[in-house]
C-alpha cells in the first residue's frame, strides 16, 4: 500500500486509497458506484442501486442492538476535477497522486477528492468493521452532488427507513452544519414599446469595479449590485434631467452578484456635460455609502458612436426604472436562531434588453420555506405593479436549523467526550444535499460533519490527517450512543 499505510484509522485509509484510484468526476460515477456495490457483495450486505447510480447499502445492527433506531450515513461519490495548468492529468483515467505535506494529505497538482472521498471511505470502513457497536445502518452514497445536488434530487422517497442522518461532507472538524438555504429563481418579463428619440446625442454610462461574488455565501457583506446601483442613479437623474433610455444591461449568472452594468441614454447635445457632472457627483455619494466594502466603484460617461438608437417610450421607461428600483436585493431576514446567519435573501442577478421586452433574472434563497415562498410572491407583486409577467420554475428546498435536534445534542455531547472540546455549529446560506433529503424523507433528523479540509474544489485541496482520525472516532461514538 501507498504512503497511507501507516495512517489511522487503517480501514478508512484503505478505502480512500481504493477510491482515489477509481476515476469519479461528477456525472461519471458508474465505476465508483460499481466499486461500492462490489464492497457490499464482498461483505455479504444487502444493497440497492438506482437508475442514476445512487447506492444504498444496509448493515444489520450489532447483535443485541436490533431495536436501536436506524442511522443513515451519507456521502457523495463524485469529485470536482481541477488541476494546475502545468499538470498533465486525465481525470477520466488517472489515479489521484498523493502527497503528504506535513500534517496534511494533498494531491500532486490536482484536486484530492477528500471532498467527499473521506466521507465515502468512512462509511465503507464502518460497513466492514464487525467490532463496532451500532444499530441498523443504511449507508447512502449519492452521485453528482457538486454540479447541483442531482443525485439527492433523484432519490426515491421510499428508499430510506432511517430517520436519523449523518452527512459526512462538512469541512471543519468540530463545526457541525445544521442548516442550509433553499433557492428558487424568478424570471420577470417587462413588455415595453420603443420609439424614435427626440434627443440628438446617445450617451453610454458604464458602472464597474464592484466585487460581485456568490449570491448566497457573500450576500451578508453588503456588496453593491451594479444593476441596482446604476438603475437607481438613472431613476434619480430622471427627476432632474429627463432623458430617454435606450437600454439597461448588466449581470450574468443567477448565483453571482452583478459586478458591472451599462445603460444607453439619449439626451440633447448641450445636456451631455450635465449628465457627466451629475453622475460624477452621485458616484461620490455611492462610494461613501458602500465604504469600506466596495473600494473601486467606477462610473464612465461617454458619447456613443453610430446611429441614434430607438428608445423606450416614457411609460415603458418609467415602469422599468421603478420596477428595478423596487425589487429587493441582499439579505431580507436574519435567522432567529443562529446569530449572523442570513435566513432569506434576494439577488437581482441580471437585466437584458430584448426586442419587445426587458428580461430580469432573480434568485431568492432561504432556509425557511415559508419565507422563501413569501419572497417569491413579493417579487410577483412588485412585477405586476409594473405590468410585467413572472415565470417561477420550481426551486430546491432548504434545511431549517433545529436547535432541539436529538442528533445535534448527541453529536455535541460525544464530540466533547472524544476531544475534550466544545463543538460549534453553523448553517450556510447556500444549498446542501441535506435540504433535499430532509424534504424527501419527512421527519429526518440530520447533521453534517467531517474532518478539516482546506481549499476543496481547487488543486490546493488538502485534508488534515489527524482530523480524519478524530472525525472517525466521533462518528463511531455517535453510533454507539444511538445504539
Ligand atoms: Zn462535497
Short mmCIF file of C-alpha atoms and ligand atoms in Angstrom, two decimals:
data_model
loop_
_atom_site.label_atom_id
_atom_site.label_comp_id
_atom_site.label_asym_id
_atom_site.label_seq_id
_atom_site.Cartn_x
_atom_site.Cartn_y
_atom_site.Cartn_z
CA UNK A 1 0.00 0.00 0.00
CA UNK A 2 0.97 3.61 -0.55
CA UNK A 3 2.05 6.42 1.74
CA UNK A 4 -1.26 5.94 3.53
CA UNK A 5 -0.26 2.62 5.07
CA UNK A 6 0.72 3.96 8.49
CA UNK A 7 -2.20 6.34 8.86
CA UNK A 8 -5.11 5.81 11.28
CA UNK A 9 -7.81 4.66 11.02
CA UNK A 10 -6.40 1.90 8.81
CA UNK A 11 -9.69 0.71 7.33
CA UNK A 12 -10.79 4.19 6.34
CA UNK A 13 -7.49 4.95 4.60
CA UNK A 14 -7.56 1.53 2.89
CA UNK A 15 -10.85 2.52 1.26
CA UNK A 16 -9.70 6.07 0.49
CA UNK A 17 -6.72 4.55 -1.32
CA UNK A 18 -9.07 2.46 -3.48
CA UNK A 19 -11.37 5.42 -4.18
CA UNK A 20 -8.54 7.69 -5.36
CA UNK A 21 -7.54 5.03 -7.93
CA UNK A 22 -11.02 4.98 -9.50
CA UNK A 23 -11.88 7.98 -11.72
CA UNK A 24 -15.04 9.63 -10.34
CA UNK A 25 -15.71 13.08 -11.81
CA UNK A 26 -19.25 14.45 -11.40
CA UNK A 27 -21.53 12.83 -13.95
CA UNK A 28 -19.17 9.85 -14.44
CA UNK A 29 -19.79 7.82 -11.30
CA UNK A 30 -20.51 4.38 -12.90
CA UNK A 31 -17.12 2.93 -11.90
CA UNK A 32 -17.11 4.21 -8.34
CA UNK A 33 -20.74 3.10 -7.87
CA UNK A 34 -19.77 -0.37 -9.14
CA UNK A 35 -16.88 -0.43 -6.72
CA UNK A 36 -19.12 0.45 -3.76
CA UNK A 37 -21.53 -2.29 -4.83
CA UNK A 38 -18.61 -4.76 -5.06
CA UNK A 39 -17.71 -3.92 -1.45
CA UNK A 40 -21.30 -4.67 -0.38
CA UNK A 41 -21.17 -8.02 -2.24
CA UNK A 42 -17.83 -8.93 -0.71
CA UNK A 43 -19.13 -8.12 2.78
CA UNK A 44 -22.36 -10.03 2.10
CA UNK A 45 -24.51 -6.92 2.67
CA UNK A 46 -27.87 -6.12 1.13
CA UNK A 47 -27.79 -3.19 -1.36
CA UNK A 48 -29.74 -1.23 -3.96
CA UNK A 49 -28.55 0.89 -6.87
CA UNK A 50 -30.97 3.26 -8.60
CA UNK A 51 -31.08 4.43 -12.22
CA UNK A 52 -28.72 7.37 -11.66
CA UNK A 53 -26.19 5.22 -9.70
CA UNK A 54 -27.03 6.32 -6.17
CA UNK A 55 -26.20 3.33 -3.94
CA UNK A 56 -27.76 2.24 -0.65
CA UNK A 57 -26.12 -0.50 1.47
CA UNK A 58 -27.79 -1.93 4.58
CA UNK A 59 -25.92 -3.37 7.53
CA UNK A 60 -27.72 -5.08 10.40
CA UNK A 61 -27.30 -3.92 13.97
CA UNK A 62 -24.66 -5.35 16.27
CA UNK A 63 -26.33 -8.35 17.98
CA UNK A 64 -28.39 -7.11 20.93
CA UNK A 65 -28.92 -3.64 19.38
CA UNK A 66 -31.56 -4.54 16.80
CA UNK A 67 -34.14 -2.25 18.39
CA UNK A 68 -31.97 0.86 18.11
CA UNK A 69 -33.06 3.47 15.55
CA UNK A 70 -31.69 3.05 12.04
CA UNK A 71 -28.95 5.57 11.23
CA UNK A 72 -28.27 6.79 7.69
CA UNK A 73 -24.59 7.50 6.94
CA UNK A 74 -24.33 9.64 3.84
CA UNK A 75 -21.63 10.89 1.47
CA UNK A 76 -21.39 11.79 -2.21
CA UNK A 77 -19.46 9.70 -4.76
CA UNK A 78 -18.37 12.43 -7.18
CA UNK A 79 -15.46 14.84 -7.00
CA UNK A 80 -14.63 18.22 -8.54
CA UNK A 81 -11.83 17.84 -11.10
CA UNK A 82 -9.44 20.80 -11.16
CA UNK A 83 -5.73 20.77 -11.96
CA UNK A 84 -2.89 23.23 -12.22
CA UNK A 85 -2.34 24.39 -15.81
CA UNK A 86 1.13 22.86 -15.98
CA UNK A 87 -0.04 19.44 -14.75
CA UNK A 88 -0.64 16.66 -17.28
CA UNK A 89 -3.50 14.65 -15.88
CA UNK A 90 -6.59 12.82 -17.19
CA UNK A 91 -9.35 12.70 -14.57
CA UNK A 92 -11.17 10.08 -16.67
CA UNK A 93 -8.26 7.63 -16.39
CA UNK A 94 -5.50 8.56 -13.98
CA UNK A 95 -5.42 7.72 -10.26
CA UNK A 96 -5.03 10.73 -7.96
CA UNK A 97 -1.36 11.07 -6.94
CA UNK A 98 -0.98 11.52 -3.20
CA UNK A 99 1.49 13.74 -1.35
CA UNK A 100 1.99 14.03 2.41
CA UNK A 101 2.79 17.64 3.28
CA UNK A 102 3.50 17.94 7.00
CA UNK A 103 0.22 17.30 8.82
CA UNK A 104 -1.73 17.34 5.57
CA UNK A 105 -2.54 14.98 2.72
CA UNK A 106 -2.92 16.57 -0.71
CA UNK A 107 -2.71 15.60 -4.38
CA UNK A 108 0.08 16.40 -6.83
CA UNK A 109 -1.28 19.38 -8.77
CA UNK A 110 -4.92 18.26 -8.80
CA UNK A 111 -7.95 18.18 -6.56
CA UNK A 112 -7.61 15.38 -3.99
CA UNK A 113 -11.18 14.16 -3.77
CA UNK A 114 -11.15 14.15 0.05
CA UNK A 115 -14.39 16.00 -0.68
CA UNK A 116 -16.13 13.59 -0.36
CA UNK A 117 -13.81 10.54 -0.61
CA UNK A 118 -13.18 10.64 3.13
CA UNK A 119 -16.93 10.51 3.87
CA UNK A 120 -17.41 7.59 1.48
CA UNK A 121 -14.37 5.76 2.90
CA UNK A 122 -15.64 6.30 6.45
CA UNK A 123 -19.00 4.71 5.59
CA UNK A 124 -17.31 1.73 3.89
CA UNK A 125 -14.98 1.25 6.87
CA UNK A 126 -17.97 1.14 9.21
CA UNK A 127 -19.73 -1.36 6.95
CA UNK A 128 -16.69 -3.67 7.03
CA UNK A 129 -15.79 -3.50 10.72
CA UNK A 130 -17.57 -6.15 12.79
CA UNK A 131 -16.11 -4.98 16.08
CA UNK A 132 -18.31 -1.88 16.37
CA UNK A 133 -21.43 -1.23 18.39
CA UNK A 134 -24.29 0.26 16.41
CA UNK A 135 -27.95 -0.09 15.49
CA UNK A 136 -29.13 -0.83 11.94
CA UNK A 137 -27.18 1.21 9.36
CA UNK A 138 -28.15 2.48 5.94
CA UNK A 139 -25.11 3.77 4.04
CA UNK A 140 -26.27 6.15 1.32
CA UNK A 141 -23.89 7.14 -1.48
CA UNK A 142 -25.20 9.86 -3.80
CA UNK A 143 -23.96 10.91 -7.24
CA UNK A 144 -23.41 14.30 -8.86
CA UNK A 145 -23.51 16.49 -5.76
CA UNK A 146 -21.03 19.07 -6.95
CA UNK A 147 -22.86 20.17 -10.10
CA UNK A 148 -26.17 20.79 -8.36
CA UNK A 149 -27.23 18.07 -5.87
CA UNK A 150 -28.51 15.93 -8.74
CA UNK A 151 -28.23 12.53 -7.05
CA UNK A 152 -30.01 13.68 -3.88
CA UNK A 153 -32.72 15.23 -6.06
CA UNK A 154 -33.32 11.85 -7.74
CA UNK A 155 -33.67 9.77 -4.55
CA UNK A 156 -36.80 7.66 -4.41
CA UNK A 157 -38.86 8.73 -1.36
CA UNK A 158 -39.25 5.12 -0.17
CA UNK A 159 -35.54 4.29 -0.16
CA UNK A 160 -34.61 5.09 3.42
CA UNK A 161 -36.07 3.57 6.57
CA UNK A 162 -33.88 5.54 8.98
CA UNK A 163 -34.90 8.97 10.25
CA UNK A 164 -31.53 9.96 11.70
CA UNK A 165 -28.91 11.01 9.18
CA UNK A 166 -25.22 11.80 9.48
CA UNK A 167 -23.94 13.55 6.36
CA UNK A 168 -20.12 13.32 6.28
CA UNK A 169 -19.41 16.13 3.80
CA UNK A 170 -18.54 19.04 6.14
CA UNK A 171 -15.12 20.67 6.03
CA UNK A 172 -14.25 21.77 9.52
CA UNK A 173 -13.64 19.31 12.37
CA UNK A 174 -15.81 20.18 15.36
CA UNK A 175 -18.05 22.58 13.41
CA UNK A 176 -21.32 20.88 12.52
CA UNK A 177 -23.59 22.09 9.74
CA UNK A 178 -27.20 22.13 10.90
CA UNK A 179 -28.95 24.09 8.18
CA UNK A 180 -28.80 25.39 4.64
CA UNK A 181 -30.76 27.61 2.32
CA UNK A 182 -33.18 26.52 -0.34
CA UNK A 183 -33.35 28.55 -3.50
CA UNK A 184 -35.59 29.43 -6.39
CA UNK A 185 -35.32 31.65 -9.45
CA UNK A 186 -37.80 34.12 -10.90
CA UNK A 187 -37.83 35.41 -14.47
CA UNK A 188 -39.54 38.76 -14.98
CA UNK A 189 -40.51 39.85 -18.48
CA UNK A 190 -41.46 43.50 -18.77
CA UNK A 191 -43.26 44.28 -22.03
CA UNK A 192 -42.01 47.59 -23.48
CA UNK A 193 -42.51 49.79 -26.53
CA UNK A 194 -39.75 51.59 -28.40
CA UNK A 195 -39.96 54.84 -30.33
CA UNK A 196 -37.69 57.25 -32.19
CA UNK A 197 -35.71 59.53 -29.84
CA UNK A 198 -36.39 63.25 -29.54
CA UNK A 199 -32.84 63.96 -28.34
CA UNK A 200 -29.87 64.04 -30.72
CA UNK A 201 -26.98 62.53 -28.73
CA UNK A 202 -26.53 58.98 -27.42
CA UNK A 203 -24.54 58.55 -24.21
CA UNK A 204 -23.27 55.36 -22.57
CA UNK A 205 -23.00 55.10 -18.81
CA UNK A 206 -20.82 52.23 -17.51
CA UNK A 207 -20.74 51.24 -13.87
CA UNK A 208 -17.90 48.87 -12.93
CA UNK A 209 -15.35 47.88 -10.31
CA UNK A 210 -17.76 46.17 -7.94
CA UNK A 211 -16.73 42.97 -6.13
CA UNK A 212 -19.64 40.75 -7.15
CA UNK A 213 -19.31 37.29 -5.54
CA UNK A 214 -21.61 34.40 -4.71
CA UNK A 215 -25.20 35.45 -4.16
CA UNK A 216 -25.52 33.07 -1.17
CA UNK A 217 -22.14 32.86 0.55
CA UNK A 218 -21.26 36.57 0.12
CA UNK A 219 -24.69 38.16 0.39
CA UNK A 220 -24.33 39.26 4.04
CA UNK A 221 -21.36 41.52 3.28
CA UNK A 222 -23.33 44.39 1.81
CA UNK A 223 -21.53 44.40 -1.52
CA UNK A 224 -23.05 46.60 -4.21
CA UNK A 225 -25.23 45.25 -7.01
CA UNK A 226 -24.21 47.04 -10.22
CA UNK A 227 -27.65 46.67 -11.82
CA UNK A 228 -29.42 48.08 -8.77
CA UNK A 229 -26.98 50.97 -8.32
CA UNK A 230 -26.97 52.07 -11.96
CA UNK A 231 -30.75 51.80 -12.14
CA UNK A 232 -31.08 53.90 -9.01
CA UNK A 233 -28.83 56.60 -10.46
CA UNK A 234 -30.94 56.69 -13.61
CA UNK A 235 -34.15 56.84 -11.59
CA UNK A 236 -32.79 59.80 -9.64
CA UNK A 237 -31.27 61.53 -12.67
CA UNK A 238 -34.62 61.36 -14.44
CA UNK A 239 -36.12 63.65 -11.77
CA UNK A 240 -33.69 66.47 -12.57
CA UNK A 241 -32.79 65.86 -16.18
CA UNK A 242 -35.36 64.00 -18.26
CA UNK A 243 -33.53 61.64 -20.66
CA UNK A 244 -34.60 58.85 -22.97
CA UNK A 245 -33.49 55.31 -22.06
CA UNK A 246 -32.48 53.01 -24.91
CA UNK A 247 -31.26 50.06 -22.87
CA UNK A 248 -30.04 48.88 -19.49
CA UNK A 249 -27.97 45.71 -19.15
CA UNK A 250 -25.87 44.01 -16.51
CA UNK A 251 -25.23 40.83 -14.54
CA UNK A 252 -24.67 37.32 -15.79
CA UNK A 253 -25.11 34.14 -13.70
CA UNK A 254 -28.11 33.69 -11.42
CA UNK A 255 -25.87 32.92 -8.44
CA UNK A 256 -23.50 35.86 -8.89
CA UNK A 257 -23.96 39.43 -7.65
CA UNK A 258 -23.69 41.71 -10.74
CA UNK A 259 -20.30 43.46 -10.93
CA UNK A 260 -20.98 45.69 -13.93
CA UNK A 261 -23.90 47.38 -15.63
CA UNK A 262 -24.33 49.61 -18.66
CA UNK A 263 -27.06 52.00 -19.81
CA UNK A 264 -27.51 53.77 -23.14
CA UNK A 265 -29.48 57.00 -22.96
CA UNK A 266 -30.33 59.79 -25.40
CA UNK A 267 -30.18 63.50 -24.48
CA UNK A 268 -29.79 66.85 -26.21
CA UNK A 269 -26.20 67.68 -27.18
CA UNK A 270 -25.89 70.50 -24.64
CA UNK A 271 -27.00 68.17 -21.82
CA UNK A 272 -24.10 65.70 -22.06
CA UNK A 273 -21.93 67.74 -19.72
CA UNK A 274 -24.78 67.94 -17.19
CA UNK A 275 -25.12 64.14 -17.23
CA UNK A 276 -21.36 63.76 -16.71
CA UNK A 277 -21.31 66.20 -13.80
CA UNK A 278 -24.43 64.73 -12.20
CA UNK A 279 -23.03 61.16 -12.39
CA UNK A 280 -19.61 62.23 -11.08
CA UNK A 281 -21.25 63.81 -8.03
CA UNK A 282 -23.70 60.95 -7.48
CA UNK A 283 -20.98 58.29 -7.61
CA UNK A 284 -19.13 60.09 -4.80
CA UNK A 285 -22.14 59.55 -2.57
CA UNK A 286 -22.39 55.92 -3.64
CA UNK A 287 -18.71 55.37 -2.77
CA UNK A 288 -19.27 56.80 0.70
CA UNK A 289 -22.42 54.72 1.13
CA UNK A 290 -20.65 51.44 0.24
CA UNK A 291 -17.36 52.18 2.00
CA UNK A 292 -15.41 50.17 3.14
CA UNK A 293 -16.92 47.11 1.43
CA UNK A 294 -16.61 48.48 -2.10
CA UNK A 295 -13.42 50.42 -2.78
CA UNK A 296 -13.25 50.58 -6.57
CA UNK A 297 -16.65 51.66 -7.84
CA UNK A 298 -16.15 53.45 -11.17
CA UNK A 299 -18.55 55.25 -13.44
CA UNK A 300 -17.75 56.26 -17.01
CA UNK A 301 -19.95 58.50 -19.15
CA UNK A 302 -19.11 58.82 -22.83
CA UNK A 303 -20.78 59.73 -26.09
CA UNK A 304 -21.84 56.63 -28.04
CA UNK A 305 -20.79 56.15 -31.66
CA UNK A 306 -23.03 55.19 -34.53
CA UNK A 307 -26.70 55.77 -35.25
CA UNK A 308 -29.09 57.08 -32.62
CA UNK A 309 -30.80 54.09 -31.00
CA UNK A 310 -34.56 53.62 -30.60
CA UNK A 311 -35.61 54.50 -27.05
CA UNK A 312 -38.29 53.25 -24.65
CA UNK A 313 -41.50 55.23 -24.69
CA UNK A 314 -41.99 57.26 -21.49
CA UNK A 315 -44.40 54.76 -19.93
CA UNK A 316 -42.04 51.80 -20.59
CA UNK A 317 -39.07 53.74 -19.21
CA UNK A 318 -40.93 54.69 -16.04
CA UNK A 319 -42.12 51.15 -15.44
CA UNK A 320 -38.63 49.69 -15.95
CA UNK A 321 -36.78 52.11 -13.68
CA UNK A 322 -39.44 51.87 -10.95
CA UNK A 323 -39.55 48.06 -11.21
CA UNK A 324 -35.81 47.55 -10.71
CA UNK A 325 -35.70 50.22 -8.02
CA UNK A 326 -38.44 48.42 -6.07
CA UNK A 327 -37.05 44.87 -6.43
CA UNK A 328 -35.22 43.83 -3.26
CA UNK A 329 -31.54 42.91 -3.31
CA UNK A 330 -29.44 41.49 -0.45
CA UNK A 331 -30.37 39.97 2.91
CA UNK A 332 -34.08 40.28 3.69
CA UNK A 333 -34.16 38.50 7.05
CA UNK A 334 -31.65 37.14 9.55
CA UNK A 335 -32.08 33.78 11.30
CA UNK A 336 -33.98 33.97 14.57
CA UNK A 337 -31.93 31.01 15.90
CA UNK A 338 -28.41 31.39 14.62
CA UNK A 339 -26.62 34.67 15.14
CA UNK A 340 -25.21 36.19 11.97
CA UNK A 341 -26.87 33.74 9.58
CA UNK A 342 -28.81 35.24 6.69
CA UNK A 343 -32.16 33.45 6.60
CA UNK A 344 -33.66 34.98 3.47
CA UNK A 345 -32.11 36.94 0.61
CA UNK A 346 -32.71 38.00 -2.95
CA UNK A 347 -30.28 38.65 -5.79
CA UNK A 348 -31.29 40.83 -8.74
CA UNK A 349 -28.98 38.76 -10.92
CA UNK A 350 -29.30 40.24 -14.39
CA UNK A 351 -31.18 42.55 -16.73
CA UNK A 352 -31.16 42.22 -20.52
CA UNK A 353 -32.95 44.17 -23.24
CA UNK A 354 -34.88 42.30 -25.89
CA UNK A 355 -36.97 43.45 -28.88
CA UNK A 356 -40.29 43.97 -27.14
CA UNK A 357 -39.44 43.18 -23.53
CA UNK A 358 -36.85 43.63 -20.81
CA UNK A 359 -35.79 40.39 -19.11
CA UNK A 360 -34.81 40.22 -15.46
CA UNK A 361 -33.44 37.16 -13.67
CA UNK A 362 -33.72 36.98 -9.89
CA UNK A 363 -32.53 34.37 -7.43
CA UNK A 364 -34.06 34.03 -3.96
CA UNK A 365 -32.73 31.93 -1.08
CA UNK A 366 -33.98 30.99 2.37
CA UNK A 367 -33.58 28.25 4.96
CA UNK A 368 -37.22 28.94 5.81
CA UNK A 369 -39.51 27.62 3.08
CA UNK A 370 -42.41 29.82 4.14
CA UNK A 371 -40.20 32.91 3.92
CA UNK A 372 -38.87 31.76 0.54
CA UNK A 373 -42.39 31.48 -0.82
CA UNK A 374 -43.32 34.90 0.59
CA UNK A 375 -40.24 36.43 -1.06
CA UNK A 376 -41.17 34.93 -4.43
CA UNK A 377 -44.75 36.16 -4.01
CA UNK A 378 -43.43 39.63 -3.23
CA UNK A 379 -41.42 39.62 -6.48
CA UNK A 380 -44.62 38.79 -8.35
CA UNK A 381 -46.49 41.60 -6.58
CA UNK A 382 -43.82 44.15 -7.49
CA UNK A 383 -43.60 42.91 -11.08
CA UNK A 384 -47.37 43.07 -11.51
CA UNK A 385 -47.40 46.72 -10.44
CA UNK A 386 -45.13 47.35 -13.42
CA UNK A 387 -47.40 45.21 -15.64
CA UNK A 388 -44.69 42.61 -16.02
CA UNK A 389 -45.08 38.83 -16.28
CA UNK A 390 -43.26 36.42 -13.99
CA UNK A 391 -42.16 32.81 -14.50
CA UNK A 392 -41.14 30.90 -11.40
CA UNK A 393 -39.67 27.43 -12.05
CA UNK A 394 -39.59 25.03 -9.12
CA UNK A 395 -36.69 25.60 -6.73
CA UNK A 396 -34.83 23.36 -4.29
CA UNK A 397 -35.64 23.06 -0.60
CA UNK A 398 -33.62 24.36 2.35
CA UNK A 399 -32.87 22.82 5.71
CA UNK A 400 -34.15 24.85 8.61
CA UNK A 401 -31.84 24.70 11.66
CA UNK A 402 -33.37 22.84 14.62
CA UNK A 403 -31.53 23.62 17.83
CA UNK A 404 -33.61 20.98 19.66
CA UNK A 405 -32.45 18.26 17.26
CA UNK A 406 -31.61 14.98 19.00
CA UNK A 407 -28.69 14.20 16.68
CA UNK A 408 -27.25 17.68 17.33
CA UNK A 409 -27.39 17.06 21.11
CA UNK A 410 -25.79 13.63 20.80
CA UNK A 411 -23.13 14.85 18.35
CA UNK A 412 -22.19 17.76 20.63
CA UNK A 413 -22.00 15.57 23.74
CA UNK A 414 -19.94 12.84 22.08
CA UNK A 415 -17.60 15.37 20.46
CA UNK A 416 -16.77 16.64 23.93
CA UNK A 417 -16.20 13.07 25.14
CA UNK A 418 -13.87 12.27 22.24
CA UNK A 419 -11.86 15.51 22.12
CA UNK A 420 -12.46 17.31 25.42
CA UNK A 421 -13.54 20.34 23.37
CA UNK A 422 -16.88 22.02 22.76
CA UNK A 423 -18.27 21.59 19.27
CA UNK A 424 -19.67 24.52 17.31
CA UNK A 425 -22.43 24.55 14.78
CA UNK A 426 -23.31 26.69 11.81
CA UNK A 427 -25.71 26.92 8.93
CA UNK A 428 -24.92 28.20 5.46
CA UNK A 429 -26.85 30.44 3.07
CA UNK A 430 -26.43 28.05 0.13
CA UNK A 431 -27.63 24.59 -0.88
CA UNK A 432 -26.65 21.22 0.65
CA UNK A 433 -27.83 17.67 -0.03
CA UNK A 434 -29.47 17.58 3.42
CA UNK A 435 -32.03 20.15 2.22
CA UNK A 436 -33.28 17.77 -0.45
CA UNK A 437 -33.03 14.68 1.74
CA UNK A 438 -35.00 16.39 4.52
CA UNK A 439 -37.79 17.20 2.09
CA UNK A 440 -37.91 13.69 0.57
CA UNK A 441 -37.89 11.93 3.93
CA UNK A 442 -40.10 13.92 6.31
CA UNK A 443 -39.02 13.88 9.94
CA UNK A 444 -35.36 13.18 9.12
CA UNK A 445 -33.15 14.42 11.97
CA UNK A 446 -29.87 15.45 10.30
CA UNK A 447 -26.38 16.69 10.97
CA UNK A 448 -23.41 17.25 8.71
CA UNK A 449 -19.84 16.79 9.96
CA UNK A 450 -16.40 15.90 8.67
CA UNK A 451 -12.63 16.28 9.06
CA UNK A 452 -10.79 19.54 8.32
CA UNK A 453 -10.42 20.22 4.61
CA UNK A 454 -8.81 23.28 3.05
CA UNK A 455 -9.40 24.67 -0.44
CA UNK A 456 -11.78 21.98 -1.71
CA UNK A 457 -12.64 22.25 -5.43
CA UNK A 458 -9.12 23.53 -6.20
CA UNK A 459 -5.72 21.88 -6.85
CA UNK A 460 -4.75 23.10 -3.36
CA UNK A 461 -7.34 20.81 -1.74
CA UNK A 462 -5.89 19.18 1.37
CA UNK A 463 -7.15 17.22 4.34
CA UNK A 464 -5.74 17.38 7.86
CA UNK A 465 -4.66 13.78 8.51
CA UNK A 466 -5.18 13.72 12.26
CA UNK A 467 -8.61 15.34 11.95
CA UNK A 468 -9.71 12.32 9.92
CA UNK A 469 -8.91 10.05 12.86
CA UNK A 470 -10.79 12.30 15.30
CA UNK A 471 -13.77 12.66 12.93
CA UNK A 472 -13.99 8.87 12.55
CA UNK A 473 -13.77 8.20 16.30
CA UNK A 474 -16.51 10.77 16.77
CA UNK A 475 -18.82 9.11 14.24
CA UNK A 476 -18.25 5.71 15.91
CA UNK A 477 -19.07 7.26 19.28
CA UNK A 478 -22.33 8.74 17.93
CA UNK A 479 -23.34 5.34 16.51
CA UNK A 480 -22.55 3.67 19.84
CA UNK A 481 -24.60 6.26 21.73
CA UNK A 482 -27.58 5.82 19.42
CA UNK A 483 -27.41 2.01 19.73
ZN1 LIG B 1 -18.67 17.74 -1.06
#
